[in-house]
Coordinates of C-alpha atoms and ligand atoms in Angstrom, one line a residue:
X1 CA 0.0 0.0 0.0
X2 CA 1.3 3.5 -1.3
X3 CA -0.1 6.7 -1.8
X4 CA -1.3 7.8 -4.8
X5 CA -2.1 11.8 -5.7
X6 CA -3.5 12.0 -9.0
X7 CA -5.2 15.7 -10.9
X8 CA -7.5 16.5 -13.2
X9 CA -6.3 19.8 -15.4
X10 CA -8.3 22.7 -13.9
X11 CA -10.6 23.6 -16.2
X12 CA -11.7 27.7 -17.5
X13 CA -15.1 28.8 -16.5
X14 CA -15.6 30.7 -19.2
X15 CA -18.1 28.3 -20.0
X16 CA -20.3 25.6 -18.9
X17 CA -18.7 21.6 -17.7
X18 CA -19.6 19.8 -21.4
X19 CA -18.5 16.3 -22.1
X20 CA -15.0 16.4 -22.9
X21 CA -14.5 17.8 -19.3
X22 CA -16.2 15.1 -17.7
X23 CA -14.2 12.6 -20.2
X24 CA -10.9 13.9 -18.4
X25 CA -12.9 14.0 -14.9
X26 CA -14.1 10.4 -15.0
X27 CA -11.2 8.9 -16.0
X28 CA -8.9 9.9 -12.9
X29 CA -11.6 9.4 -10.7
X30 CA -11.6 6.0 -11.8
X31 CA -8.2 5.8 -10.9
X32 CA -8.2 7.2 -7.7
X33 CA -11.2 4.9 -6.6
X34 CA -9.3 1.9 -8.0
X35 CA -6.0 3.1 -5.5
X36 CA -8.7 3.5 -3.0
X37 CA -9.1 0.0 -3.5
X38 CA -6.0 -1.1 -3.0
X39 CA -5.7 0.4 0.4
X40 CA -3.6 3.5 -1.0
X41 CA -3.9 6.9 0.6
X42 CA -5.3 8.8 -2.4
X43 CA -6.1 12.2 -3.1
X44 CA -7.5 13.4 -6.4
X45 CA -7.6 16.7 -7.2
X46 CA -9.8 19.0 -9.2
X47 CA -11.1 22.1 -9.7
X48 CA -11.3 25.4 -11.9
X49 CA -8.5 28.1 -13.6
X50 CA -10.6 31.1 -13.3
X51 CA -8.1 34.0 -13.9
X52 CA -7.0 35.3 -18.1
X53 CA -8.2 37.1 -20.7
X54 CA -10.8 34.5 -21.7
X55 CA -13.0 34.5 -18.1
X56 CA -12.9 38.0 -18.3
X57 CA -14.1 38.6 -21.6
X58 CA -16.3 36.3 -20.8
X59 CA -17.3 37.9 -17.6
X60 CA -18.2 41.3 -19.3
X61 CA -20.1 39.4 -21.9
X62 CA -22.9 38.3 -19.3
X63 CA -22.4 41.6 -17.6
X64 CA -21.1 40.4 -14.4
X65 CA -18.0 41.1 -12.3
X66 CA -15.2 38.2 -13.2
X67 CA -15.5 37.2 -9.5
X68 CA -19.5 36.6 -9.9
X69 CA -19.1 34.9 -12.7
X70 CA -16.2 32.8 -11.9
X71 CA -18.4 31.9 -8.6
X72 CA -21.4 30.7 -11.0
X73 CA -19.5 28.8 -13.3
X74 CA -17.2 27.1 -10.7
X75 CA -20.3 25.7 -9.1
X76 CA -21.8 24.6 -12.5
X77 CA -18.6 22.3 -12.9
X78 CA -18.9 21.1 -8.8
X79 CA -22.7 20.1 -9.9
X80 CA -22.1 18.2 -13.1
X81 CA -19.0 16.4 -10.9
X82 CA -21.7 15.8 -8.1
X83 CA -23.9 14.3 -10.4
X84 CA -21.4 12.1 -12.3
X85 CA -20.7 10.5 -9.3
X86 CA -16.9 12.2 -8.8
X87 CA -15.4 11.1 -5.9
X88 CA -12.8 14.1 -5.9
X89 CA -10.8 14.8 -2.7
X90 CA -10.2 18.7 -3.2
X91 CA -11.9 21.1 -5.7
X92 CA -9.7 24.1 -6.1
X93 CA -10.4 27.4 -7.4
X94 CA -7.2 29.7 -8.6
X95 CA -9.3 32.5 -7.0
X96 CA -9.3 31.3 -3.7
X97 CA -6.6 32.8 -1.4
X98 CA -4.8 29.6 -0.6
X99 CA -3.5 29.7 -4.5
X100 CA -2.5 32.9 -4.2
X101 CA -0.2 32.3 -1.6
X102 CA 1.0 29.6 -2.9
X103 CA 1.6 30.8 -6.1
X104 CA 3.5 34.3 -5.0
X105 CA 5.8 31.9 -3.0
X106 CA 6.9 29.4 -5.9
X107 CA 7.0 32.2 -8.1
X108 CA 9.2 34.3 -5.8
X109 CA 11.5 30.9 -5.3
X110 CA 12.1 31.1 -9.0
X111 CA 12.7 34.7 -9.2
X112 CA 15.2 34.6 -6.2
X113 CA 17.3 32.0 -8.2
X114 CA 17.3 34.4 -11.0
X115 CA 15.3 33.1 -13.6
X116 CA 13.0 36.1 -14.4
X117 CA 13.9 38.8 -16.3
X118 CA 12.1 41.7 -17.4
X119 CA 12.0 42.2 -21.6
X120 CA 9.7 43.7 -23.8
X121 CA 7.4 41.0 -25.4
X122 CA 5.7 41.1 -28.9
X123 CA 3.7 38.4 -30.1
X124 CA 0.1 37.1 -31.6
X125 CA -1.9 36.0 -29.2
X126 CA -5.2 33.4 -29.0
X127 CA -7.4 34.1 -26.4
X128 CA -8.8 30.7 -26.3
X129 CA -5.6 29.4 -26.1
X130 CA -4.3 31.8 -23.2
X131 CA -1.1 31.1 -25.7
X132 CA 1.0 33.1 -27.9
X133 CA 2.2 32.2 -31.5
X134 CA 4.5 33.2 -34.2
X135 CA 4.0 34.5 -37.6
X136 CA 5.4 30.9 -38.9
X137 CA 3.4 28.7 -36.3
X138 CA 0.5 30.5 -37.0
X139 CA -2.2 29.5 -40.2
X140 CA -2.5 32.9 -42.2
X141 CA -2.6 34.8 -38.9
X142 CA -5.3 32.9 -37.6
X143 CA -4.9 30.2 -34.3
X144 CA -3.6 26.7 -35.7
X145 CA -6.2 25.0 -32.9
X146 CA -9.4 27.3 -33.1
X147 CA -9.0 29.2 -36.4
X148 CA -9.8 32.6 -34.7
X149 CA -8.2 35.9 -35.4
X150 CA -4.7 36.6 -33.5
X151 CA -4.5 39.3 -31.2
X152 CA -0.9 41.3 -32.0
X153 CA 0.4 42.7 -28.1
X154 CA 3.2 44.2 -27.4
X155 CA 4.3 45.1 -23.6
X156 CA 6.7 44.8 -20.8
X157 CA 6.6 41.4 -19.2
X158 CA 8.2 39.4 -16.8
X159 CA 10.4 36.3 -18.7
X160 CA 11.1 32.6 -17.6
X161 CA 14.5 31.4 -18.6
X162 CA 12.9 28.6 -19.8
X163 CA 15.7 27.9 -22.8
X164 CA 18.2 27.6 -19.6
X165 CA 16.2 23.8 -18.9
X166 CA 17.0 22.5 -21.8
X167 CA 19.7 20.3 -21.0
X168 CA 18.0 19.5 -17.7
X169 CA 14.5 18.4 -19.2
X170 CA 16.1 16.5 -22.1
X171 CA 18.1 14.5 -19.2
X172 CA 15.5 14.6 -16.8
X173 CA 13.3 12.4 -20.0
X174 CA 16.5 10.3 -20.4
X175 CA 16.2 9.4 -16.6
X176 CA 12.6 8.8 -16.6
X177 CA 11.2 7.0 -19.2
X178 CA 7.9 6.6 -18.1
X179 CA 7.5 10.5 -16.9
X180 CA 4.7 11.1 -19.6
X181 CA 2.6 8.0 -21.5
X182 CA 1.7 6.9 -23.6
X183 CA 4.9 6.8 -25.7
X184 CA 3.5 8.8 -29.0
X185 CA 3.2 11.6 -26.7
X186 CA 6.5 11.5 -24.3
X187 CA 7.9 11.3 -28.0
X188 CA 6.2 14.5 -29.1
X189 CA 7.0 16.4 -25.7
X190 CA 11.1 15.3 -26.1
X191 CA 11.0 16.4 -30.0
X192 CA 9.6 19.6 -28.9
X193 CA 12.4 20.5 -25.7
X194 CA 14.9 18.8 -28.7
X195 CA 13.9 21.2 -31.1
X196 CA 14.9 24.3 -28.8
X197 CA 13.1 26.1 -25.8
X198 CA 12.1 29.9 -26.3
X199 CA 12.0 32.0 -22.8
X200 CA 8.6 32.7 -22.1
X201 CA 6.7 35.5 -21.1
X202 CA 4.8 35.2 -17.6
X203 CA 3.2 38.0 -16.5
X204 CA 0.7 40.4 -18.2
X205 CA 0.2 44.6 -17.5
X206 CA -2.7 44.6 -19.5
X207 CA -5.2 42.6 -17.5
X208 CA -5.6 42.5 -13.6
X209 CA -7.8 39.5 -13.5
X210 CA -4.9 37.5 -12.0
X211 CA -2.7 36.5 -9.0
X212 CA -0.4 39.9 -8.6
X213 CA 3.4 39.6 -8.9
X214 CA 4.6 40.4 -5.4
X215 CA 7.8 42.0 -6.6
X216 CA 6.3 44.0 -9.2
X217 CA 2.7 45.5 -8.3
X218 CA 1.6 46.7 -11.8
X219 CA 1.6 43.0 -13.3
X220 CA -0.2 39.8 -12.7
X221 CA 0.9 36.3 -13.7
X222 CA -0.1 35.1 -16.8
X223 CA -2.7 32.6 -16.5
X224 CA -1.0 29.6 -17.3
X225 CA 1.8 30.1 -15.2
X226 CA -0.6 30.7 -11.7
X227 CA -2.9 27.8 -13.0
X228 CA 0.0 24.9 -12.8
X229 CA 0.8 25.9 -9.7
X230 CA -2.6 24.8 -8.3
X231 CA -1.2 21.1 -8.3
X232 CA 1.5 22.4 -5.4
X233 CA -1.7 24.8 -4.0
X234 CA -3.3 21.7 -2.8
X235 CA -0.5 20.5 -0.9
X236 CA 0.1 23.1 0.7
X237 CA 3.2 24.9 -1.0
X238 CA 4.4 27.3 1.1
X239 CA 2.1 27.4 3.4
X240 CA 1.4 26.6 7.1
X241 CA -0.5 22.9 5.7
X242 CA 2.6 22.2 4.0
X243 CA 2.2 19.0 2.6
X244 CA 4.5 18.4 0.0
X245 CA 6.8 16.5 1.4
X246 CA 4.4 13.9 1.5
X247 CA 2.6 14.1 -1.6
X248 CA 5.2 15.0 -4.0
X249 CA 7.2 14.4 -6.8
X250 CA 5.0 10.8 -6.5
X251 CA 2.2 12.2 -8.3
X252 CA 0.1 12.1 -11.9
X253 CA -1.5 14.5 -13.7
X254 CA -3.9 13.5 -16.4
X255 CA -4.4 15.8 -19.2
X256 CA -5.9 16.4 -23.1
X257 CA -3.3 16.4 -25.8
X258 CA -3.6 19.8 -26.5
X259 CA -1.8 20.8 -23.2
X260 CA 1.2 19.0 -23.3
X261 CA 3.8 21.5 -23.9
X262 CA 2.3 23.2 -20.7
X263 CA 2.5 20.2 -18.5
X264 CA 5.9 18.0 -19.9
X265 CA 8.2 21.2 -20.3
X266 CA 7.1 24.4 -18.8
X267 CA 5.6 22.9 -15.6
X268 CA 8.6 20.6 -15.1
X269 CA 11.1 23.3 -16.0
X270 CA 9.4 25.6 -13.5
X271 CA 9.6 22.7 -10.7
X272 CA 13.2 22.5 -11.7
X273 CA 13.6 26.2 -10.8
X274 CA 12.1 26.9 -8.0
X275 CA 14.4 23.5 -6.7
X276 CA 11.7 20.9 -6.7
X277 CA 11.4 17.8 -8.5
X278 CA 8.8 17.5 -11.5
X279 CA 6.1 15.5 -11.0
X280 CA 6.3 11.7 -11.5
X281 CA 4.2 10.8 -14.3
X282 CA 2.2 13.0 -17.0
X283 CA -0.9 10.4 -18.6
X284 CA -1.9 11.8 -21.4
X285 CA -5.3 11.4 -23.6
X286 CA -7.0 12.6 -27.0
X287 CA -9.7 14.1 -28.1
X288 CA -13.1 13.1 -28.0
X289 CA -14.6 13.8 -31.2
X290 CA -18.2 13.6 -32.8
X291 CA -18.0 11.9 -36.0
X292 CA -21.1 14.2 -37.5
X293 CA -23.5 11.4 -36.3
X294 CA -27.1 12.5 -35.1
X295 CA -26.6 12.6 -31.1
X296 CA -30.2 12.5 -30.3
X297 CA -33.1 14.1 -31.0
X298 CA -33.1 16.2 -27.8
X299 CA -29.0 16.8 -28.0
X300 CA -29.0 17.7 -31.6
X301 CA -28.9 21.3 -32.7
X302 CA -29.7 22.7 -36.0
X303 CA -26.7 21.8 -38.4
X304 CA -24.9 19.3 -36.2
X305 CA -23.5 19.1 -32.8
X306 CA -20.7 20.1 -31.1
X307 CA -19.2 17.9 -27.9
X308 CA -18.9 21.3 -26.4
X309 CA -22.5 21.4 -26.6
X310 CA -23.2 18.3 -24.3
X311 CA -24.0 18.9 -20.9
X312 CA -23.3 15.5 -18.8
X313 CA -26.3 16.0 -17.1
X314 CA -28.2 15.9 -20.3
X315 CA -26.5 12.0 -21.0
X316 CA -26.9 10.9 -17.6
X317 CA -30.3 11.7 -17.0
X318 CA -31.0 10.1 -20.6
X319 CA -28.6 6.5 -19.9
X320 CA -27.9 6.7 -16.4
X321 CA -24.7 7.8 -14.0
X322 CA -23.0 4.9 -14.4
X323 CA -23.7 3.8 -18.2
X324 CA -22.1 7.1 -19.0
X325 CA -19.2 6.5 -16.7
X326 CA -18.7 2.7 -18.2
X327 CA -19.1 3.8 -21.8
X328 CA -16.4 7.0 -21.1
X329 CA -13.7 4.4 -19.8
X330 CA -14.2 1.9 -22.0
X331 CA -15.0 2.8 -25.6
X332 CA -11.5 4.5 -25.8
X333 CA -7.8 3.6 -24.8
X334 CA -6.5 6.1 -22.8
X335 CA -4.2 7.9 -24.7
X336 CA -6.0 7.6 -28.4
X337 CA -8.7 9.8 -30.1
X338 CA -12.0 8.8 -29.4
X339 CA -15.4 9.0 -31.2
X340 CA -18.1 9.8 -29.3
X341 CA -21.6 8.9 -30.3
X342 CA -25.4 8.0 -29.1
X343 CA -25.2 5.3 -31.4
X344 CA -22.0 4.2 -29.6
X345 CA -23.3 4.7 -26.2
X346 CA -26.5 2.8 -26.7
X347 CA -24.7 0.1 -28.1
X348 CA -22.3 -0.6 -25.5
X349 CA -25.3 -0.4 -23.1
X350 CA -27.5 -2.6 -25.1
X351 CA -24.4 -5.3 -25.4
X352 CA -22.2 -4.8 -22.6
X353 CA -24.4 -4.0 -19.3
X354 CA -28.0 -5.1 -20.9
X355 CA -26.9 -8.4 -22.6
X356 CA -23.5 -9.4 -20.6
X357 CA -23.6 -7.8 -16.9
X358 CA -27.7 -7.5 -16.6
X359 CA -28.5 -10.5 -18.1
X360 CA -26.1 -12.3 -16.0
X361 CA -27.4 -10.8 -12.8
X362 CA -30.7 -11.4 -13.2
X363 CA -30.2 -14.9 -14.7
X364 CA -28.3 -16.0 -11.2
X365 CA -31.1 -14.3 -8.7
X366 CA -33.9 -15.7 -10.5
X367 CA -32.6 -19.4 -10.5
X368 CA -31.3 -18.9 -7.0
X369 CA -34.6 -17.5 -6.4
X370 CA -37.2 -20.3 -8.1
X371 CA -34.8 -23.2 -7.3
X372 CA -32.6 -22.4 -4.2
X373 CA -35.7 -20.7 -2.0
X374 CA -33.5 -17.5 -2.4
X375 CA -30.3 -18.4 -0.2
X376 CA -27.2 -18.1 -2.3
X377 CA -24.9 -21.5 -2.0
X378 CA -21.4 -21.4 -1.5
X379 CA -18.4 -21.2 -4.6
X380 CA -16.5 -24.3 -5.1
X381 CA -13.2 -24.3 -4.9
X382 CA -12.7 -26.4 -7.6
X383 CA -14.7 -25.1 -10.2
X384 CA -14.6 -24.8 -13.7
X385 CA -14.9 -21.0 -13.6
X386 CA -11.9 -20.3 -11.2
X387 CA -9.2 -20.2 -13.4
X388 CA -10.9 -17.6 -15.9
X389 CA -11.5 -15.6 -12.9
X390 CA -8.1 -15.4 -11.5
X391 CA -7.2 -14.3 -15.2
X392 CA -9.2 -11.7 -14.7
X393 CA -8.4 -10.6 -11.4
X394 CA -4.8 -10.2 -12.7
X395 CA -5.5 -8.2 -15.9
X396 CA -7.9 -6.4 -14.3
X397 CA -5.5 -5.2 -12.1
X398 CA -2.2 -4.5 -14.2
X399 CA -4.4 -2.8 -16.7
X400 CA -5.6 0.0 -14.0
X401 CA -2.0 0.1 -12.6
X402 CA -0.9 1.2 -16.3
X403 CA -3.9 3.9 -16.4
X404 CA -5.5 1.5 -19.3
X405 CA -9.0 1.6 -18.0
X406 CA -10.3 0.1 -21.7
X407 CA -8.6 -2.9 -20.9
X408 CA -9.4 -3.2 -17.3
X409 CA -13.1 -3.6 -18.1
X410 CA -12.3 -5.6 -20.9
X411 CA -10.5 -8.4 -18.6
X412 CA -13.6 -7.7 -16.1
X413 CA -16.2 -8.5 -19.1
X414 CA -13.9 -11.4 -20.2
X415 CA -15.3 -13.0 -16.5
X416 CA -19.3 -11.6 -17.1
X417 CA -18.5 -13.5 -20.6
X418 CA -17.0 -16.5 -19.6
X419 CA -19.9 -16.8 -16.2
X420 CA -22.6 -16.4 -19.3
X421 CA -21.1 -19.1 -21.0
X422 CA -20.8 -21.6 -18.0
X423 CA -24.1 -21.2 -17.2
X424 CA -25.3 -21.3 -21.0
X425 CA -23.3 -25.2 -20.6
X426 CA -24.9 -26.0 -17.3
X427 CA -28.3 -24.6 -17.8
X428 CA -29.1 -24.7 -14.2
X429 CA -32.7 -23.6 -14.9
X430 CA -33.4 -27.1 -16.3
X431 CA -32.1 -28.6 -13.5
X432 CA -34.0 -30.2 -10.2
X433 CA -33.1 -28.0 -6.8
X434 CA -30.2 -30.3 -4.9
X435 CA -26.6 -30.4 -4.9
X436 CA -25.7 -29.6 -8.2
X437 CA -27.6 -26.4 -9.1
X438 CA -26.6 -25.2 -6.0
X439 CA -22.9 -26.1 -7.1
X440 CA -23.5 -24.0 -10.5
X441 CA -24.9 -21.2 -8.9
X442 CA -22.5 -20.9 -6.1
X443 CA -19.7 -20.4 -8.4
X444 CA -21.5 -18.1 -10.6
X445 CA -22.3 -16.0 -7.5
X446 CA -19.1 -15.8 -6.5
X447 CA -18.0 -14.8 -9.9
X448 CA -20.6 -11.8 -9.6
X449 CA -18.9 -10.9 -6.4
X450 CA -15.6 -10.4 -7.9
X451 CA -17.3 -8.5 -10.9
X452 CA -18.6 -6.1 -8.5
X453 CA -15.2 -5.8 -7.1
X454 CA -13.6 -5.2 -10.1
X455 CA -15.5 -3.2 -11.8
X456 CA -16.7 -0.5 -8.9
X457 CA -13.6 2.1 -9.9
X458 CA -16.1 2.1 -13.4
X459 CA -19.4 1.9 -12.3
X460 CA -19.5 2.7 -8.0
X461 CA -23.6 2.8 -7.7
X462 CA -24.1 -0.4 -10.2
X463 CA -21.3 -2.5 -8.3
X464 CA -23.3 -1.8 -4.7
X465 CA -26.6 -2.3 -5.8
X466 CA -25.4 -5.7 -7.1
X467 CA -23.7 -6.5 -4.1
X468 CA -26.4 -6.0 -2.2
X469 CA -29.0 -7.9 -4.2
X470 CA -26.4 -11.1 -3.5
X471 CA -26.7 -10.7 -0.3
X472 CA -23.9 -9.2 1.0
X473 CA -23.4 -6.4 3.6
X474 CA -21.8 -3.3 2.9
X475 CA -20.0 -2.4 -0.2
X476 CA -18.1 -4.4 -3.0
X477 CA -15.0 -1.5 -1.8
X478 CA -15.0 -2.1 1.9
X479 CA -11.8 -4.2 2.4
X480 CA -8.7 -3.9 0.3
X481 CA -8.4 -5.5 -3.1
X482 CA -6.0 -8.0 -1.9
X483 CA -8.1 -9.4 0.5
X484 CA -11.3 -9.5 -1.3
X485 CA -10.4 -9.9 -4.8
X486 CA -9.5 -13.9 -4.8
X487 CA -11.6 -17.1 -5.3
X488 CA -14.1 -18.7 -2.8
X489 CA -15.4 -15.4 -0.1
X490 CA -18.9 -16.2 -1.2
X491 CA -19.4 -18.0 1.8
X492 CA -23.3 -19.0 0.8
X493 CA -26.3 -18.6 2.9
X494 CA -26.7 -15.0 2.2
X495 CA -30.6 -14.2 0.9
X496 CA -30.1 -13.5 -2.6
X497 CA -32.9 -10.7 -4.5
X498 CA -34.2 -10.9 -7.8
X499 CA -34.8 -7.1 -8.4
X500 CA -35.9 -5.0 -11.4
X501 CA -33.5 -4.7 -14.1
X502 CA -30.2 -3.3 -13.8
X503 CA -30.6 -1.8 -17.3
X504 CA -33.8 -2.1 -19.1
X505 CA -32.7 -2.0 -23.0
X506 CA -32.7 1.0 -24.9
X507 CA -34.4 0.9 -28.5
X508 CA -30.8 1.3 -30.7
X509 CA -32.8 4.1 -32.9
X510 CA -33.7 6.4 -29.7
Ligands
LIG601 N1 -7.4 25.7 -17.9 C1 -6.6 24.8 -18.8 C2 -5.9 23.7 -18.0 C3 -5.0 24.2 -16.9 S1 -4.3 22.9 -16.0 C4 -3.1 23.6 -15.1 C5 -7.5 24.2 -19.8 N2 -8.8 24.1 -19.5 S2 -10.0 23.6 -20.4 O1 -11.2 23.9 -19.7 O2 -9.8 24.0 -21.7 O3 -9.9 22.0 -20.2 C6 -9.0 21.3 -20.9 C7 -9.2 19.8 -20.7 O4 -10.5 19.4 -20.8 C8 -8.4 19.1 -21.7 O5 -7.0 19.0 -21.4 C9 -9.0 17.7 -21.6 O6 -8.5 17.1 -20.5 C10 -10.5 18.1 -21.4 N3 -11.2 18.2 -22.7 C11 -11.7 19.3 -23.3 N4 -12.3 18.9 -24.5 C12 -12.1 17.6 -24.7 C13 -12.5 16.7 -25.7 N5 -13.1 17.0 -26.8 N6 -12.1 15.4 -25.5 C14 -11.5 15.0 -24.4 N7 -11.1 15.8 -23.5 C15 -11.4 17.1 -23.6 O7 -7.0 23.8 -20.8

């Protein structure tokens, strides 16, 4: 048992928590309920980057102050987490006065070992990108990632040495092979520190929405450079709470593609600075993309949909919390571009909790039910079905440890496939109540139990509610993984319920 601290990026609240957000969201808390599993201390952390141009623009377009609106839209994002069943430890907020003091002491640590200097900065700048670019990385003047107009500024800024990390970072990626995954992308951050670092322009006199520069009162940070901080903010950097000692350098952040250069060589180049070790391990996925398919009839706007457009609320109130939480984790590796459909959520409902995990639960409670008067029997130890779940117990667990959450289910649905099949050979429901239905079921009861075990970092509410119809007290998460994830704790004698069904089908033209 270890500890595990694992972050979400924060996200801008100059709009509303659509799906791509809760793509990133329910993917680490998956992770940190499977290290909760496992006995580790966790803490995942999440929260929202309200400072920049973009929230205050923003802001002034609703006619509110940046702080009202940043208060609104910060709760929007704690709402959609609340209802998406988030288990997060810590919600931060860059406005909150924690961050600021955290963030004026790391930045002052990396002014003290001189490597801020103060130059006049010209550039093209992307407001939805809180990012500058150059005439040659830019498309006909326009942002490469959203197309829109550049902004040309020109002031007196506050520099990073970042060029002086070179070196460092390029060593620091020899050392660490495994700092960002998958591959593709540590291959993509190296080519870029390879290619040559630029300094980079950190603080901003033309806005004040923004942690202040304690050094320099007319400029604030610019927003990227207070926003990675927030990862240190929650452990206390520099503060009274200090906590870093116990939390860091062990620690993963899981991001979108788009943000790499931010996260595998300015944030570890700032670390490196200010005398701290970079954090342990970047994960990084794609994009979620919608493939021009119809969404639904209630999602889809007039000429198409955009992902940005999809409240979660709006998919979990239509599928359920944890349908939308399975189909997230498991329709796309971690790591690769996914496509993101109705058609391909109702499909892996209709096949993978309707057909495979429904069917199989309500298959067991009614034959425990009409021929075991309801008590579920023991597991064998010698049955037929062990070895597959053992196999599954394994992959199911080396697959989380990697941050593959795709295959983890996969291994978990090989066992919901395999206890389908066993019964499908047995056919207990032909058989006369004695010794060897009870035998069958037994072992197809105890394969549900480890199902629910392995598959509650996926689907938290589902796993319970199964656990409970079988009879068993508690929840599927109350002892540690290594004691409750092997053959044969389905001691038997436990009232088994046959209740509604855990996922009525859906009608694949809805
Ligand atoms: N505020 C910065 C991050 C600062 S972290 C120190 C930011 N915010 S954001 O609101 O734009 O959120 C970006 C993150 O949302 C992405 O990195 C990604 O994790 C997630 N996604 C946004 N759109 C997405 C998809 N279409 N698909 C998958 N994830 C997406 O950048």
């Amino acid at each position: 048992m270890g500890r595990f601290y694992i972050t979400t990026p924060i996200y801008y609240v100059n709009d509303a928590p659509h799906v791509g957000h809760a793509y990133t969201t329910v993917n680490a808390d998956a992770l940190a309920r499977w290290h909760r599993l496992l006995g580790d201390e966790t803490k995942f952390l999440t929260g929202t980057d309200e400072h920049g141009q973009k929230v205050a623009d923003a802001a002034e377009k609703n006619g509110l102050t940046p702080q009202e609106w940043t208060d609104r839209t910060s709760a929007r994002f704690r709402e959609a987490w609340d209802a998406l069943g988030i288990s997060y430890d810590d919600f931060i907020r860059t406005t909150e006065p924690r961050h600021y003091e955290s963030v004026q002491k790391f930045l002052s640590a990396i002014h003290d070992n001189g490597y801020l200097y103060k130059d006049v900065y010209k550039g093209l700048y992307c407001v939805s990108c809180e990012d500058y670019f150059t005439v040659e990385s830019s498309i006909d003047g326009k942002c490469p990632i959203h197309g829109r107009e550049l902004t040309e500024m020109e002031e007196e800024n506050w520099f990073f040495k970042l060029s002086a990390f070179e070196d460092r970072l390029l060593e620091y990626y020899g050392e660490h092979p495994e700092f960002v995954t998958p591959e593709t992308k540590r291959n993509e951050a190296y080519s870029f520190i390879k290619g040559g670092l630029r300094d980079i322009s950190i603080t901003r006199t033309s806005i004040s929405w923004g942690v202040p520069v304690p050094w320099d009162e007319k400029h604030v940070f610019y927003v990227w450079y207070d926003a990675l901080v927030n990862y240190l903010t929650a452990i206390g950097y520099g503060r009274e709470d200090d906590e870093v000692d116990k939390w860091w350098p062990s620690s993963h952040h899981l991001i979108g593609k788009e943000i790499i250069r931010f996260h595998c060589v300015w944030w570890p180049a700032m670390c490196m600075a200010a005398g701290l070790e970079p954090a342990s391990h970047v994960q990084v996925h794609g994009w979620l993309l919608v493939g021009g398919q119809k969404l639904s009839k209630t999602m889809a706007a007039e000429g198409g949909v955009r992902l940005t457009d999809i409240a979660p609320v709006v998919l979990t109130n239509e599928f359920g919390v944890d349908p939308i939480r399975y189909y997230l984790l498991r329709d796309t590796v971690l790591g690769n571009d996914g496509e993101f459909s109705h058609e391909g959520i109702t499909s892996r409902y209709n096949t993978d909790l309707a057909n495979n995990l429904g069917n199989l639960v309500a298959r067991v409670t009614t034959v425990v039910n009409s021929k075991c008067a309801g008590i579920g029997p023991a597991s064998r130890a010698d049955s037929e079905l062990r070895g597959e779940a053992e196999k599954a117990i394994t992959d199911t667990a080396a697959a989380w440890n990697h941050f593959a959450p795709q295959s983890a289910l996969e291994a978990t649905w090989g066992l919901i496939g395999a206890t389908n099949a066993y019964l499908e050979r047995h056919a207990p429901w032909k058989m006369e109540s004695g010794a060897q239905v009870e035998g069958v079921m037994g072992d197809a009861l105890e394969a549900i139990r480890l199902v629910t075990i392995l598959a509650s970092p996926a689907m938290p509410a589902v796993c319970e509610e199964i656990w409970r119809r079988i009879g068993l007290g508690g929840s599927p998460t109350d002892q540690t993984f290594e004691r409750s994830a092997k053959w044969g704790e389905y001691s038997g004698g436990q009232r088994v319920e046959k209740g509604a069904p855990l996922f009525p089908r859906i009608k694949s033209d809805a």
